[in-house]
Tab-separated table of C-alpha atoms in Angstrom:
chain	number	residue	atom	x	y	z
A	1	MET	CA	87.580	-62.792	15.784
A	2	ASP	CA	88.585	-59.186	16.221
A	3	GLU	CA	89.673	-56.942	13.378
A	4	VAL	CA	93.302	-56.641	14.517
A	5	LYS	CA	93.791	-60.424	14.544
A	6	VAL	CA	92.188	-60.756	11.120
A	7	ARG	CA	94.532	-58.095	9.726
A	8	GLU	CA	97.564	-59.795	11.280
A	9	GLN	CA	96.518	-63.136	9.806
A	10	LEU	CA	96.022	-61.618	6.351
A	11	VAL	CA	99.441	-59.978	6.415
A	12	THR	CA	101.080	-63.198	7.596
A	13	ARG	CA	99.335	-65.271	4.904
A	14	PHE	CA	100.220	-62.798	2.164
A	15	VAL	CA	103.874	-62.719	3.214
A	16	GLU	CA	103.951	-66.536	3.272
A	17	VAL	CA	102.547	-66.658	-0.255
A	18	LEU	CA	104.976	-64.031	-1.542
A	19	GLU	CA	107.925	-65.947	-0.073
A	20	GLN	CA	107.062	-68.774	-2.477
A	21	VAL	CA	107.050	-66.504	-5.549
A	22	HIS	CA	110.165	-66.515	-7.722
A	23	ASN	CA	108.897	-65.658	-11.205
A	24	PRO	CA	108.529	-62.106	-12.580
A	25	SER	CA	105.083	-62.924	-14.033
A	26	SER	CA	103.942	-64.137	-10.634
A	27	PHE	CA	105.193	-60.925	-9.055
A	28	ARG	CA	103.111	-59.004	-11.601
A	29	PHE	CA	100.093	-61.104	-10.626
A	30	TYR	CA	100.495	-60.329	-6.926
A	31	THR	CA	101.180	-56.686	-7.697
A	32	GLY	CA	97.871	-56.688	-9.585
A	33	LEU	CA	96.130	-58.200	-6.567
A	34	MET	CA	97.482	-55.406	-4.389
A	35	GLU	CA	96.379	-52.780	-6.921
A	36	ILE	CA	92.883	-54.290	-6.912
A	37	ALA	CA	92.841	-54.313	-3.100
A	38	GLU	CA	93.842	-50.649	-3.037
A	39	LEU	CA	91.237	-49.797	-5.675
A	40	HIS	CA	88.528	-51.572	-3.692
A	41	ALA	CA	89.536	-49.785	-0.484
A	42	ARG	CA	89.249	-46.418	-2.250
A	43	LYS	CA	86.011	-47.168	-4.093
A	44	GLN	CA	84.179	-48.691	-1.147
A	45	LYS	CA	84.239	-45.244	0.441
A	46	ASP	CA	82.154	-43.978	-2.490
A	47	TYR	CA	79.950	-47.016	-3.127
A	48	GLY	CA	79.719	-48.873	0.156
A	49	THR	CA	78.678	-47.904	3.632
A	50	GLU	CA	80.551	-47.925	6.913
A	51	HIS	CA	79.059	-51.318	7.742
A	52	ASP	CA	78.812	-52.841	4.261
A	53	PRO	CA	81.475	-52.328	1.591
A	54	PHE	CA	79.206	-54.105	-0.914
A	55	ALA	CA	76.044	-52.065	-0.269
A	56	ASN	CA	75.870	-50.845	-3.874
A	57	VAL	CA	76.067	-54.372	-5.253
A	58	ARG	CA	73.576	-55.714	-2.695
A	59	ALA	CA	71.082	-53.167	-4.056
A	60	SER	CA	70.327	-55.707	-6.798
A	61	GLU	CA	68.409	-57.616	-4.111
A	62	ASP	CA	65.806	-54.816	-4.273
A	63	PHE	CA	64.969	-56.298	-7.694
A	64	ASP	CA	65.042	-59.920	-6.469
A	65	ILE	CA	68.481	-60.470	-7.981
A	66	PRO	CA	70.921	-62.159	-5.587
A	67	ALA	CA	73.797	-59.844	-4.698
A	68	TRP	CA	76.439	-62.158	-6.166
A	69	VAL	CA	74.528	-62.255	-9.456
A	70	GLY	CA	74.257	-58.459	-9.370
A	71	SER	CA	78.018	-58.291	-9.022
A	72	MET	CA	78.466	-60.498	-12.073
A	73	LEU	CA	76.048	-58.316	-14.047
A	74	ARG	CA	78.279	-55.348	-13.273
A	75	GLY	CA	81.247	-57.483	-14.271
A	76	ASN	CA	79.517	-58.200	-17.566
A	77	ASP	CA	79.419	-54.457	-18.203
A	78	LYS	CA	83.207	-54.480	-17.892
A	79	VAL	CA	83.445	-57.405	-20.323
A	80	SER	CA	81.397	-55.358	-22.792
A	81	ARG	CA	83.787	-52.455	-22.335
A	82	ILE	CA	86.778	-54.746	-22.960
A	83	LYS	CA	85.084	-56.080	-26.115
A	84	THR	CA	84.710	-52.497	-27.320
A	85	TYR	CA	88.423	-51.954	-26.740
A	86	ILE	CA	89.217	-55.132	-28.677
A	87	LYS	CA	87.131	-53.946	-31.635
A	88	LYS	CA	88.056	-50.251	-31.632
A	89	GLY	CA	91.437	-50.150	-29.915
A	90	THR	CA	90.278	-47.335	-27.654
A	91	LEU	CA	87.732	-46.421	-24.996
A	92	ALA	CA	86.154	-43.009	-24.520
A	93	ASN	CA	85.734	-42.816	-20.745
A	94	GLU	CA	87.932	-45.361	-19.025
A	95	GLY	CA	91.132	-47.192	-19.820
A	96	VAL	CA	91.133	-50.879	-20.600
A	97	GLU	CA	93.324	-51.556	-17.550
A	98	ASP	CA	90.633	-49.956	-15.373
A	99	ALA	CA	88.062	-52.275	-16.935
A	100	PHE	CA	90.268	-55.321	-16.224
A	101	GLN	CA	90.712	-54.241	-12.612
A	102	ASP	CA	87.000	-53.601	-12.169
A	103	LEU	CA	86.151	-56.971	-13.710
A	104	ALA	CA	88.535	-58.738	-11.332
A	105	THR	CA	87.100	-56.785	-8.408
A	106	TYR	CA	83.499	-57.616	-9.308
A	107	SER	CA	84.446	-61.278	-9.674
A	108	LEU	CA	85.987	-61.330	-6.214
A	109	ILE	CA	83.023	-59.464	-4.737
A	110	ALA	CA	80.725	-62.034	-6.371
A	111	LEU	CA	82.749	-64.832	-4.775
A	112	VAL	CA	82.466	-63.217	-1.329
A	113	LEU	CA	78.723	-62.652	-1.736
A	114	PHE	CA	78.195	-66.161	-3.152
A	115	ARG	CA	79.930	-67.664	-0.134
A	116	GLU	CA	77.813	-65.511	2.172
A	117	ALA	CA	74.671	-66.732	0.402
A	118	MET	CA	75.777	-70.366	0.645
A	119	ASP	CA	76.627	-69.909	4.340
A	120	GLY	CA	73.163	-68.429	4.878
A	121	GLU	CA	71.511	-71.362	3.107
A	122	ALA	CA	73.530	-73.829	5.177
A	123	GLU	CA	72.510	-72.027	8.383
A	124	SER	CA	68.825	-72.042	7.426
A	125	GLU	CA	69.001	-75.774	6.616
A	126	GLU	CA	70.480	-76.476	10.049
A	127	GLN	CA	67.645	-74.751	11.900
A	128	PRO	CA	64.662	-76.986	12.763
């Protein structure tokens, strides 16, 4: 499927979902999703490559760590940062909201990479 059709389908699906939302908390949730999408789009320019937005996370494979696990390890760093905020009430280098957004992003990246890994395993099982 070409990129234009995929974009059109994503926009259509997102609009359909938003049409079902009627609660202010739900609007905040979807606003957060959009913020995370924007953050990922900006950061992938620094961390990814033209052909692989998850290149930095896939680097864990150089150490025999599956990419999706590598993403969760990075997410665990964000959990540690959030724990520090809980204990101290402050963070020195990054706001707690940034840590929440990064954690959500790493979780979603892990899901994408996990699905890719499972698809790859299914394909290798199908081959004779």
